[in-house]
Coordinates of C-alpha atoms in Angstrom, one line a residue:
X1 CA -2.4 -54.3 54.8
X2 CA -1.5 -56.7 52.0
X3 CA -3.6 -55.2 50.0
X4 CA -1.9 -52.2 50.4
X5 CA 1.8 -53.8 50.0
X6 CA 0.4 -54.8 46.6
X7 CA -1.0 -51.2 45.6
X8 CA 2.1 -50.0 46.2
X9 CA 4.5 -52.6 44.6
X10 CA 1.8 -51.6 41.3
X11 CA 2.8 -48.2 41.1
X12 CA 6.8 -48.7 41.6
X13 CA 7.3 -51.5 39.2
X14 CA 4.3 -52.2 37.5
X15 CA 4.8 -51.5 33.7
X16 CA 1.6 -53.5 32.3
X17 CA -1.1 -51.2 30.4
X18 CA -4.6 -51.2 32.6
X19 CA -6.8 -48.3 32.6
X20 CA -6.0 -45.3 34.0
X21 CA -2.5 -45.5 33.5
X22 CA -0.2 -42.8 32.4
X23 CA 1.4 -43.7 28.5
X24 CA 3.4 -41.1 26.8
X25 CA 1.4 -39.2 24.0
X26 CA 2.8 -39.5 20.5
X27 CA 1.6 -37.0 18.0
X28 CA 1.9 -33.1 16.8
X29 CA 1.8 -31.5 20.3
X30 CA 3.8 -34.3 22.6
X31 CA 6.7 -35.8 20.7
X32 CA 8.2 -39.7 21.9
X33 CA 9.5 -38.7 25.3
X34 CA 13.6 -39.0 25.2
X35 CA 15.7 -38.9 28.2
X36 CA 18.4 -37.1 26.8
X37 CA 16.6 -34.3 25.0
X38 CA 14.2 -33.8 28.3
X39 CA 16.8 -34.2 30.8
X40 CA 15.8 -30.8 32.1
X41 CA 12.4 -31.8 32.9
X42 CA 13.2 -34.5 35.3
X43 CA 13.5 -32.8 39.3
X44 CA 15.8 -33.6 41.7
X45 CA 14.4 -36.2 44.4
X46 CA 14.6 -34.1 47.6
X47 CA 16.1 -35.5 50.6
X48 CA 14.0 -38.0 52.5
X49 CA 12.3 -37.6 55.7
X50 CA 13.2 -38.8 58.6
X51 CA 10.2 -41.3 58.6
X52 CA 10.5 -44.4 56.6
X53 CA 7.0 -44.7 55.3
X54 CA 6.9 -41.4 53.9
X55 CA 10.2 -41.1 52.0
X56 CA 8.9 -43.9 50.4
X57 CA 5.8 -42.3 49.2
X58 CA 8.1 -39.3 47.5
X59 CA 10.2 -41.5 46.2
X60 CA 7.4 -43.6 44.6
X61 CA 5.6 -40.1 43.9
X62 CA 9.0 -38.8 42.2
X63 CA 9.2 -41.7 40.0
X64 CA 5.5 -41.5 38.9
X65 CA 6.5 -37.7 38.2
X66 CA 9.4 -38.5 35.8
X67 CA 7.6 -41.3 34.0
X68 CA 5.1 -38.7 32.5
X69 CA 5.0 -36.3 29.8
X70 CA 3.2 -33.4 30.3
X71 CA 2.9 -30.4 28.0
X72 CA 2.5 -28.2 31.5
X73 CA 5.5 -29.6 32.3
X74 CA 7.3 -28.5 29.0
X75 CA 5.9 -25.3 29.6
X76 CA 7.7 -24.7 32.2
X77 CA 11.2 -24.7 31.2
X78 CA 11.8 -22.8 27.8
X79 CA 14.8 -24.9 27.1
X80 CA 12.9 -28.0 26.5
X81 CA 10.3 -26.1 25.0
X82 CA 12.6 -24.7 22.3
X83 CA 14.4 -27.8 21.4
X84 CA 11.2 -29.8 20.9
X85 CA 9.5 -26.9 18.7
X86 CA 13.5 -27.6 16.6
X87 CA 12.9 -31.5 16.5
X88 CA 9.5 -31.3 15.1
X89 CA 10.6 -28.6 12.4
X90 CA 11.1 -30.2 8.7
X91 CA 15.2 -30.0 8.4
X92 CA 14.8 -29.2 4.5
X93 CA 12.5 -25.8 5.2
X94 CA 15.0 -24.6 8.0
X95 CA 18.1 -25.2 6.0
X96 CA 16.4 -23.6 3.2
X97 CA 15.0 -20.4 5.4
X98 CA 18.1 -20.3 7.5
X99 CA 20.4 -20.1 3.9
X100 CA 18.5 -17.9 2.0
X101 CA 18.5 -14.8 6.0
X102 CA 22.6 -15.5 5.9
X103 CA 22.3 -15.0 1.8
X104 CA 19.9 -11.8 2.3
X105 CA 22.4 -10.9 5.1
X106 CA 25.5 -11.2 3.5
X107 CA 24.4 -9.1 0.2
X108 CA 22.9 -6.3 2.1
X109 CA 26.1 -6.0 4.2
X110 CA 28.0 -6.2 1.5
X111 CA 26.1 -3.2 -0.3
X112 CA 26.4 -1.0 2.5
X113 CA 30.1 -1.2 2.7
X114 CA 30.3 -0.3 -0.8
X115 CA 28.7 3.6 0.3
X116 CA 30.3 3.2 3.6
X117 CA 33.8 3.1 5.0
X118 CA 34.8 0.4 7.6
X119 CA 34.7 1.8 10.8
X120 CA 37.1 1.1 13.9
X121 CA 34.7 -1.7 15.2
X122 CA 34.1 -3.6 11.8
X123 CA 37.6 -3.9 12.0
X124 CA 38.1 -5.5 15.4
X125 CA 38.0 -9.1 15.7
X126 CA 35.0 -10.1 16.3
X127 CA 34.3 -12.0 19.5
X128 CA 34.5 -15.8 19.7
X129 CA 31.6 -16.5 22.1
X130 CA 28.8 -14.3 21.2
X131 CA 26.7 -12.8 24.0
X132 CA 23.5 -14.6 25.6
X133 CA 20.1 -13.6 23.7
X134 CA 17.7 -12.9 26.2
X135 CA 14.7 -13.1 24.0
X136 CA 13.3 -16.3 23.7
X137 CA 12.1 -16.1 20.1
X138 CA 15.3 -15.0 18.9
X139 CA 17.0 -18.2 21.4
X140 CA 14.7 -20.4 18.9
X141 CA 15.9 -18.9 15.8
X142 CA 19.4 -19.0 17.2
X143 CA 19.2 -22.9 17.7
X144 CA 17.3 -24.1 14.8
X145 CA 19.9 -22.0 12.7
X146 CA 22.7 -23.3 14.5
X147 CA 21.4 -27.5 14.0
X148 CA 21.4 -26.8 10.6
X149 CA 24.9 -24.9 9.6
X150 CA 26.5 -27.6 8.6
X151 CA 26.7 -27.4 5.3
X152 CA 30.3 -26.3 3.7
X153 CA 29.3 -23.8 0.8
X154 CA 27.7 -21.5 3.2
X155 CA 29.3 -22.2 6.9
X156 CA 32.8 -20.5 5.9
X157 CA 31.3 -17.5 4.5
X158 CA 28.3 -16.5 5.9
X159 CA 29.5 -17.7 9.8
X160 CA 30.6 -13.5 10.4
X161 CA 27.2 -12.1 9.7
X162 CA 25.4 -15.1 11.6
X163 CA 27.6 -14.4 14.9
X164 CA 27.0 -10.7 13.8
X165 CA 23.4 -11.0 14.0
X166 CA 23.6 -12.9 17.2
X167 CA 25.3 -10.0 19.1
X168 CA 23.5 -7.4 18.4
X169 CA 19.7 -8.9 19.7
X170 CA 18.9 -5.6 21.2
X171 CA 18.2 -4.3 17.6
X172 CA 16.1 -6.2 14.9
X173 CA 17.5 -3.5 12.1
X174 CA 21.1 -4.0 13.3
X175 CA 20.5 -8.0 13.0
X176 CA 18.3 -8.0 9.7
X177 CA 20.0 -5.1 8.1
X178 CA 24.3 -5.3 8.8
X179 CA 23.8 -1.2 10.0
X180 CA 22.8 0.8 12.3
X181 CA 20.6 3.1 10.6
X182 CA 17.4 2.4 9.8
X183 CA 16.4 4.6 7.1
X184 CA 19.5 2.7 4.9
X185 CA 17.8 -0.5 5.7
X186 CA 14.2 0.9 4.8
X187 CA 15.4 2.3 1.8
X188 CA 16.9 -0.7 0.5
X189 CA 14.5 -3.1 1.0
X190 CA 12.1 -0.6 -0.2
X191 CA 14.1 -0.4 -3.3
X192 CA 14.3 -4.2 -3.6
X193 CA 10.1 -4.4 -3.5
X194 CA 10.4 -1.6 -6.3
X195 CA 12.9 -3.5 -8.5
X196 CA 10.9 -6.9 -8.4
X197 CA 7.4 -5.1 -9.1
X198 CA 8.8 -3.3 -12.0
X199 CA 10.0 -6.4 -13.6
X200 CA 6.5 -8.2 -13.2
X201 CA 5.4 -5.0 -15.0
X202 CA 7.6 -5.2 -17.3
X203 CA 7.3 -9.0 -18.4
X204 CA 3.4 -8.1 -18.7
X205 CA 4.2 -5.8 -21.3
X206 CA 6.7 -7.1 -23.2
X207 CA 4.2 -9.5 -24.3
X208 CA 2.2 -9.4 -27.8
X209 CA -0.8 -8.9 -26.2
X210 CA -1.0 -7.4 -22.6
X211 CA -3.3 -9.1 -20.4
X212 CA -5.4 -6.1 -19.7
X213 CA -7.1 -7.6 -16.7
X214 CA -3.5 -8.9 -14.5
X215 CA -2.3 -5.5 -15.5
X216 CA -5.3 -3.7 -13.5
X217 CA -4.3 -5.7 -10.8
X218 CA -1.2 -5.5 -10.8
X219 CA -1.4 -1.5 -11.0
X220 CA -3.8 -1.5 -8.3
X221 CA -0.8 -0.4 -5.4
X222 CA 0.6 1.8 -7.3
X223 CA 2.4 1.6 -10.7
X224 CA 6.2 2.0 -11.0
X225 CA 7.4 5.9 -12.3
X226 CA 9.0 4.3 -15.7
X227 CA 6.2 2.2 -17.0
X228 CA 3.1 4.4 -16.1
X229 CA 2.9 6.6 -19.2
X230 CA 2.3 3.0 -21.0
X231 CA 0.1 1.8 -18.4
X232 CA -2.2 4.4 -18.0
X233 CA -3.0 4.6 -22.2
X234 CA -3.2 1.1 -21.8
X235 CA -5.8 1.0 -18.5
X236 CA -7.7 4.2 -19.7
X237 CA -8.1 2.6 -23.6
X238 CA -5.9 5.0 -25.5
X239 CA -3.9 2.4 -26.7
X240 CA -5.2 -1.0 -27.7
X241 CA -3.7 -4.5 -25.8
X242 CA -1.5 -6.3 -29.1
X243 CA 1.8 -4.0 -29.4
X244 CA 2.2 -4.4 -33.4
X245 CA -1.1 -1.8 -33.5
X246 CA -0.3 0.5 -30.9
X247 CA 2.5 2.5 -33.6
X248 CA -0.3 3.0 -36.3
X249 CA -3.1 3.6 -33.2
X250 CA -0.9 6.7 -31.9
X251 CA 0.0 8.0 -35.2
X252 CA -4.1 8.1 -35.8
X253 CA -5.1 9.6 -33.0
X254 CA -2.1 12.6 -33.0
X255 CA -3.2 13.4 -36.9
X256 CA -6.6 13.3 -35.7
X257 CA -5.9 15.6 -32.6
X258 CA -4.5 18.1 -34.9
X259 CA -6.7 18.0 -37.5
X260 CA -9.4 18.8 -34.4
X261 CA -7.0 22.2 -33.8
X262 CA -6.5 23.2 -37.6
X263 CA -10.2 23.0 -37.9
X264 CA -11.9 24.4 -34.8
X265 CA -8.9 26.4 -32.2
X266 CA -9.1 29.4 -34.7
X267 CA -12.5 29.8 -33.8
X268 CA -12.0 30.7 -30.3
X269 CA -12.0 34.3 -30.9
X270 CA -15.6 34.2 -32.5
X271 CA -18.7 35.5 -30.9
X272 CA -20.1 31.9 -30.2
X273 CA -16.8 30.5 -28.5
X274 CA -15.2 33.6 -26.9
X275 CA -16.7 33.2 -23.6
X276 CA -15.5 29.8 -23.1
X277 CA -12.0 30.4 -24.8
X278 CA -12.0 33.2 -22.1
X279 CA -13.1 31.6 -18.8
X280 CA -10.4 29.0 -19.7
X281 CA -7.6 31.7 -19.8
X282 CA -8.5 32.8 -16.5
X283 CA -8.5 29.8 -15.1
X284 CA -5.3 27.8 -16.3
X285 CA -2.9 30.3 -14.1
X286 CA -4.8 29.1 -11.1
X287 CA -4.2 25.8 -11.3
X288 CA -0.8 24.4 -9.7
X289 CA 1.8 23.5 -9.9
X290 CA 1.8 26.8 -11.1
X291 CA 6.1 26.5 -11.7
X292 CA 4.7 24.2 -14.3
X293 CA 1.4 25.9 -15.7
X294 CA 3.1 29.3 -15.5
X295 CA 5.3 28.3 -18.3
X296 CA 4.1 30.0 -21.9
X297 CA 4.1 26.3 -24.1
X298 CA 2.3 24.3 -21.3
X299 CA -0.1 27.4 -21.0
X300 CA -0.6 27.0 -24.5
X301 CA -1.0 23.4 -24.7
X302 CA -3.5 23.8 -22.0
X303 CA -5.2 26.2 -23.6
X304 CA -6.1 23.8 -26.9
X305 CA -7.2 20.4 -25.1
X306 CA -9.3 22.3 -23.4
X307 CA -10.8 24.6 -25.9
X308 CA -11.2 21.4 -28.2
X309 CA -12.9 19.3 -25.9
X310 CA -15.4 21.4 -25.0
X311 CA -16.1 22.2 -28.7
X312 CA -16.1 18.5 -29.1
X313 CA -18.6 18.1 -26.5
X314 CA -21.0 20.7 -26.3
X315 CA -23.8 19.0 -23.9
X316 CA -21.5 19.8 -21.2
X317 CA -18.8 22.2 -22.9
X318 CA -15.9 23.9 -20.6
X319 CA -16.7 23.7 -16.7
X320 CA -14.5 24.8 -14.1
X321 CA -12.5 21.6 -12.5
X322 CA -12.2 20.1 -16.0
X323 CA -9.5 22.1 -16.4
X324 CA -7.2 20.4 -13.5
X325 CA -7.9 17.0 -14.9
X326 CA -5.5 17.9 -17.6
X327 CA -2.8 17.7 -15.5
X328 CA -1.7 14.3 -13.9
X329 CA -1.9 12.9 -17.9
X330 CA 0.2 16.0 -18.7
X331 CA 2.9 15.1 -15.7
X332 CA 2.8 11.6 -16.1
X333 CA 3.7 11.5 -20.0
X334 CA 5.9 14.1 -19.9
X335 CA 8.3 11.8 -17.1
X336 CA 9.2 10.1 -20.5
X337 CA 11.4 12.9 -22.3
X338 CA 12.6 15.1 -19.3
X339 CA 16.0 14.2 -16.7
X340 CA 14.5 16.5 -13.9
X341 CA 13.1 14.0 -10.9
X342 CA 10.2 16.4 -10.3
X343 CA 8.2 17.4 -13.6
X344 CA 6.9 20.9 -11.8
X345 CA 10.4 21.8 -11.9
X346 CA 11.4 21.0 -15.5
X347 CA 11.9 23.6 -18.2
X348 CA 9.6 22.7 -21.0
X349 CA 11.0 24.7 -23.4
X350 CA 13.6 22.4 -23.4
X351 CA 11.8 19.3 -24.4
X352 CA 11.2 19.0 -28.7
X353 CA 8.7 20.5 -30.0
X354 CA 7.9 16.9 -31.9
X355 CA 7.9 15.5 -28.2
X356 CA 5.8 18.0 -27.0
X357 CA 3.5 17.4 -29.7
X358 CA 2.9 14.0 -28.8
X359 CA 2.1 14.7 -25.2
X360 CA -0.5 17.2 -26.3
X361 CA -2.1 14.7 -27.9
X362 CA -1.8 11.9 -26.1
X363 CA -3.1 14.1 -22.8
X364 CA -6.0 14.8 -25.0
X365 CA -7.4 11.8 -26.4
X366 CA -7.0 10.3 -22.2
X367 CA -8.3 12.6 -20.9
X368 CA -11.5 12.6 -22.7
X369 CA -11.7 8.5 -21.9
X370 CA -11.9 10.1 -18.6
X371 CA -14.4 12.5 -18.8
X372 CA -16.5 10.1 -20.9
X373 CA -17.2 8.3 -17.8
X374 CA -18.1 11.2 -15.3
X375 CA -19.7 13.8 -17.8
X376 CA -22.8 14.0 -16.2
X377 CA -20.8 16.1 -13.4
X378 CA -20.3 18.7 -15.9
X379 CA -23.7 19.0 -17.6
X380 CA -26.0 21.3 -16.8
X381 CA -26.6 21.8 -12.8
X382 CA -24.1 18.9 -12.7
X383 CA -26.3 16.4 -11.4
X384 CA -23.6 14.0 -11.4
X385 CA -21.6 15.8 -8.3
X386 CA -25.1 16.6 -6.9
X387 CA -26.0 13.1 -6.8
X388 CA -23.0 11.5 -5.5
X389 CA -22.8 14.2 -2.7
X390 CA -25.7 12.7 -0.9
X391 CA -24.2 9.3 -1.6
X392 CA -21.7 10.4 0.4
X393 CA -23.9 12.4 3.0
X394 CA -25.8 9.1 3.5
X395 CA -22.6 6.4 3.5
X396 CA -20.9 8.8 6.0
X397 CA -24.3 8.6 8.2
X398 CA -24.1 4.8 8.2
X399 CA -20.0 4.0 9.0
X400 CA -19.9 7.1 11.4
X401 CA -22.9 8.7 12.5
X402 CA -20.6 11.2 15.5
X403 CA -18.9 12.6 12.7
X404 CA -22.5 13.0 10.2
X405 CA -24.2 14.3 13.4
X406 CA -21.2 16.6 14.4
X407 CA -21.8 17.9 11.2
X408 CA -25.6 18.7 11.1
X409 CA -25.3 20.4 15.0
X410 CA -22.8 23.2 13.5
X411 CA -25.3 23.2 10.3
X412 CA -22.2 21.8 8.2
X413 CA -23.6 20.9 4.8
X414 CA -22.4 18.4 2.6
X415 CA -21.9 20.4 -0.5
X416 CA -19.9 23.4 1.1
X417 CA -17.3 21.3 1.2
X418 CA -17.8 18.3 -0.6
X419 CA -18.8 19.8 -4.2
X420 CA -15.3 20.4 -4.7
X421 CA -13.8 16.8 -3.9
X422 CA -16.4 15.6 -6.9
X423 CA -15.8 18.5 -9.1
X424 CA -12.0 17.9 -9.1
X425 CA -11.6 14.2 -7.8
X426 CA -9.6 15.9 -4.9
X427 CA -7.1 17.1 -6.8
X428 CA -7.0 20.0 -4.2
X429 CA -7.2 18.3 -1.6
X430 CA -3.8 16.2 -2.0
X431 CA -0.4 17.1 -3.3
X432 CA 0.1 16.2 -7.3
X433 CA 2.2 13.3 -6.7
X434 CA -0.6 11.8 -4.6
X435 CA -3.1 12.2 -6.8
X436 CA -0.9 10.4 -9.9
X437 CA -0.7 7.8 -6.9
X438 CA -4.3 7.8 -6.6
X439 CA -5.2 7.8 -10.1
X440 CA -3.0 4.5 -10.4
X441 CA -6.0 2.8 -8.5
X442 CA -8.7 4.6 -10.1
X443 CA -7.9 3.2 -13.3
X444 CA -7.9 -0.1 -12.1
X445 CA -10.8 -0.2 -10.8
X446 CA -13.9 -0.8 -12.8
X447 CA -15.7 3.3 -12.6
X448 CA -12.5 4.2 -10.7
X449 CA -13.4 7.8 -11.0
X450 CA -16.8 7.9 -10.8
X451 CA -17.7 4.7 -8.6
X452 CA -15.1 3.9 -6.5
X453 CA -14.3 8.0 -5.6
X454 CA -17.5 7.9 -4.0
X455 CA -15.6 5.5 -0.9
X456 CA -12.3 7.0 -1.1
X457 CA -13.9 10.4 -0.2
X458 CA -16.0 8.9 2.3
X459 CA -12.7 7.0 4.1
X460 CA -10.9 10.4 3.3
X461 CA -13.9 12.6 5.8
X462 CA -13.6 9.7 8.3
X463 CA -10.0 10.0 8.2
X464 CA -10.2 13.5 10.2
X465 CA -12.8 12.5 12.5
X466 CA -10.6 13.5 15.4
X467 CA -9.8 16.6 14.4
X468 CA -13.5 17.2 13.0
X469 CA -15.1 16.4 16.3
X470 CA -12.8 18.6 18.5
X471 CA -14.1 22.0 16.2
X472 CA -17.3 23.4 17.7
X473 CA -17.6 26.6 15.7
X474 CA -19.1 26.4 11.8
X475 CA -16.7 28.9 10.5
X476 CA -13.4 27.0 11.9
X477 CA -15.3 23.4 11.3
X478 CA -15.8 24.7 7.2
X479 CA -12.3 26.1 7.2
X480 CA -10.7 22.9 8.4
X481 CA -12.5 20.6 5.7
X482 CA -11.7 23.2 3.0
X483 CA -7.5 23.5 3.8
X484 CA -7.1 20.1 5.1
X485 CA -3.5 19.9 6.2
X486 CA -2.3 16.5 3.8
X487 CA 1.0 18.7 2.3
X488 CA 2.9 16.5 3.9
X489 CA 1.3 13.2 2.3
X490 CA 3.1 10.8 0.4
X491 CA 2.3 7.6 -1.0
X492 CA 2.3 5.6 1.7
X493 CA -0.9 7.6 3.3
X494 CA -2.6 6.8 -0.3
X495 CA -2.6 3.5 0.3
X496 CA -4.2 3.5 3.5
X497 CA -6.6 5.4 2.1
X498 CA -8.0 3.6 -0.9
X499 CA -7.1 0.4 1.3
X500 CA -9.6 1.6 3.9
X501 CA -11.8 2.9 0.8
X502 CA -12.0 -0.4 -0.8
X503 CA -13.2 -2.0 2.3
X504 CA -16.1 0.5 2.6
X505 CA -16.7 -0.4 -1.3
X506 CA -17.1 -4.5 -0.1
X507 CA -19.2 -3.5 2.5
X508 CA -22.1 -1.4 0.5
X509 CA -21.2 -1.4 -3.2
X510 CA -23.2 -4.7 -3.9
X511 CA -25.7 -3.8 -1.0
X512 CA -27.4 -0.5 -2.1
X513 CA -29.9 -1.0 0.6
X514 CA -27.2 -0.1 3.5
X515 CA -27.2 3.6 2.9
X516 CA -30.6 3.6 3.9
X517 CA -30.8 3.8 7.8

């Protein structure tokens, strides 16, 4: 029983370290215990028993309980939780996080009152004790915010949009944004993203010599509307990279372009070139958008490129789906010298003829950069598109063999529908503003057109597996891959598709050996 007596007397006062005992745990995941800040952790001694032995075992029990820091404990009482996450926070990073969401805050309220009137309730005092926030993640960003607003410059004017914010937990946009409608809020931090990539664009160019290689990468999402006529001569090597030559380089190549048409486009009437000056008259008014083709100058100007380049290049000559590669250059370049927000809307006629001149010539000469790197699709049995068809027959086979088998059962082939994403680097597939979009990528990526097409058209069949497995009849199965309904695309369904496409290109472009089953 002594022995016992002394067991006892170890465990209530005993505070020498012997093994086995319980010492608080100092380091990332246990901070030094403090009374005060873990107040809530310690329980309530419940009454004791009637029997005097055994309220002194709870009470010896209790005090064993209180004396240790436990992260289960913690756990179990969010409070604690929170405020220890605070203390082991660096101050400096939360003051500067927590100034620069009340500075953000502040500006964007600030713009939407400009295009909107105060209503009734931004009028009302606001409330002096905000509502509880029932989330916990938003309780943590409420209290680190709070431990850390002490600083004058920004207490007194940014203390209405913090208790703003605070109100209104039910609605991230509301909190982040200073309105209720999302699309505002989208909008403007979309046009934010587009501001600040446009300047890195610009401060790339306005350099003597434009780093050719940070430009491809920074075009690679997409390149902002008023510096992609530049870019693209730049990326597709129309234009060299040290600005004092670029003047005297276009001034070259537009004499030379014309000098091409004063010597060969009066030709097209003659026995040897009529047949091709023909086939492209017939085809230009199929091409869209036909508000823009329709129109008598761009027919014309169409009408030349492409009669000279095929003179110009006679192992492949003219080839139906050439002709549609004319246009994105023709879009894009033109953005420079109209007002009208959509090109296939704007009245050419309008534009200089000096201006227009340009253009031509400018379309031209990138345009055949292009085509010099895909020309064996437009030689004789274009072996080219034949070739890269069963690159994608096999590819498809390996990352999705329901959809390739799908495909064989209903006797499907490859080329019925496939020919024509090759032959015209799915330019009718997508809307035109997509495919400038897509072109953006293609010329920064090393073979862009010819390479790295082959994956985006592969990711592009995938994309439709769905709706491709659910057809069970050849005729509507062809029909569906033919009229694809993407009318409705916009850039934001690009980039998942080049995003997906560039994964499939690091999974098998350096590993020819995995088309092969």
């Amino acid at each position: 029983m002594a022995s016992d007596g002394a067991r006892k007397q170890f465990w209530k006062r005993s505070n020498s370290k012997v093994p086995g005992s319980i010492q608080h745990v100092y380091g990332a995941q246990h901070p030094p215990f403090d009374p005060l800040l873990h107040g809530t952790l310690l329980k309530a001694a419940p009454k004791a028993p009637t029997t005097p032995v055994k309220a002194k075992r709870v009470s010896t029990f209790q005090e064993f309980e209180s004396n240790t820091s436990d992260a289960w404990d913690a756990g179990e009482d969010d409070d604690g939780l929170l405020a220890m996450a605070a203390e082991s926070l660096n101050s400096d990073v939360v003051m500067e996080t927590a100034n620069r969401v009340l500075r953000n805050h502040s500006e964007r309220q600030e713009r939407h009152k400009r295009w909107e009137a105060p209503g009734p309730e931004q009028k009302s005092k606001p409330s002096a004790e905000p509502p509880p926030v029932p989330s916990g993640d938003l309780r943590l960003v409420k209290s680190v915010s709070e431990s850390h607003t002490s600083c004058p410059a920004e207490s007194a004017s940014d203390a209405v949009p913090l208790q703003r914010s605070q109100s209104l937990p039910h609605s991230v946009t509301v909190a982040l944004g200073g309105t209720s409608d999302p699309s505002a809020v989208s909008s403007s931090a979309l046009s934010e993203r587009e501001a600040s990539r446009l300047d890195k664009f610009k401060q790339l160019l306005a350099g003597p010599n434009t780093d050719l290689e940070e430009l491809r990468k920074l075009s690679w999402s997409g390149i902002p509307k008023p510096v992609r006529p530049i870019t693209w001569k730049l990326l597709s090597g129309y234009l060299p990279a040290n600005v004092d030559r670029r003047p005297a380089t276009l001034q070259r190549k537009q004499k030379e372009y014309f000098a091409f048409i004063e010597h060969y486009y009066d030709s097209r009437n003659d026995d040897v070139h009529q047949d091709t000056y023909r086939q492209i008259h017939i085809d230009i008014p199929r091409m869209s958008p036909e508000a823009l083709i329709l129109q008598p100058k761009v027919t014309e100007i169409f009408e030349r490129i492409l009669f000279i380049w095929a003179i110009r290049h006679p192992a492949s000559g003219y080839v139906q789906g050439i002709n549609d590669l004319v246009t994105p250059f023709f879009v894009v370049f033109m953005c420079e010298h109209i007002e009208e927000e959509e090109v296939d809307a704007a009245d050419v006629s309008r534009v200089p003829a000096d201006v227009l001149r340009n253009v031509e010539a400018d379309t031209y000469w990138c345009m055949s950069k292009l085509l010099d790197g895909i020309q064996d699709n437009y030689t004789f049995a274009q072996p080219g598109i034949q070739m890269k068809v069963k690159m994608l027959e096999e590819l498809v086979s390996r990352i999705d063999e329901p959809v390739h088998r799908h495909l064989e059962q209903h006797e499907v082939r490859y080329l019925q529908f496939a020919f024509r994403w090759m032959n015209n680097l799915l330019m009718r597939e997508v809307p035109l503003r997509c495919t400038v979009r897509l072109w953006d990528t293609y010329q920064s990526e090393p073979d862009g057109f010819s390479h790295f097409h082959l994956y985006v058209c592969a990711a592009f069949l995938v994309r439709w597996r769905k709706e491709i497995l659910e057809e069970r009849d050849f005729q509507e199965l062809l029909l569906f891959l033919q009229n694809l309904p993407t009318a409705h695309w916009g850039d934001e369904d690009i980039s998942l598709l080049l995003a997906e496409a560039y994964r499939l290109k690091f999974a098998f472009a350096d590993a020819p050996n995995h088309y092969k089953k």
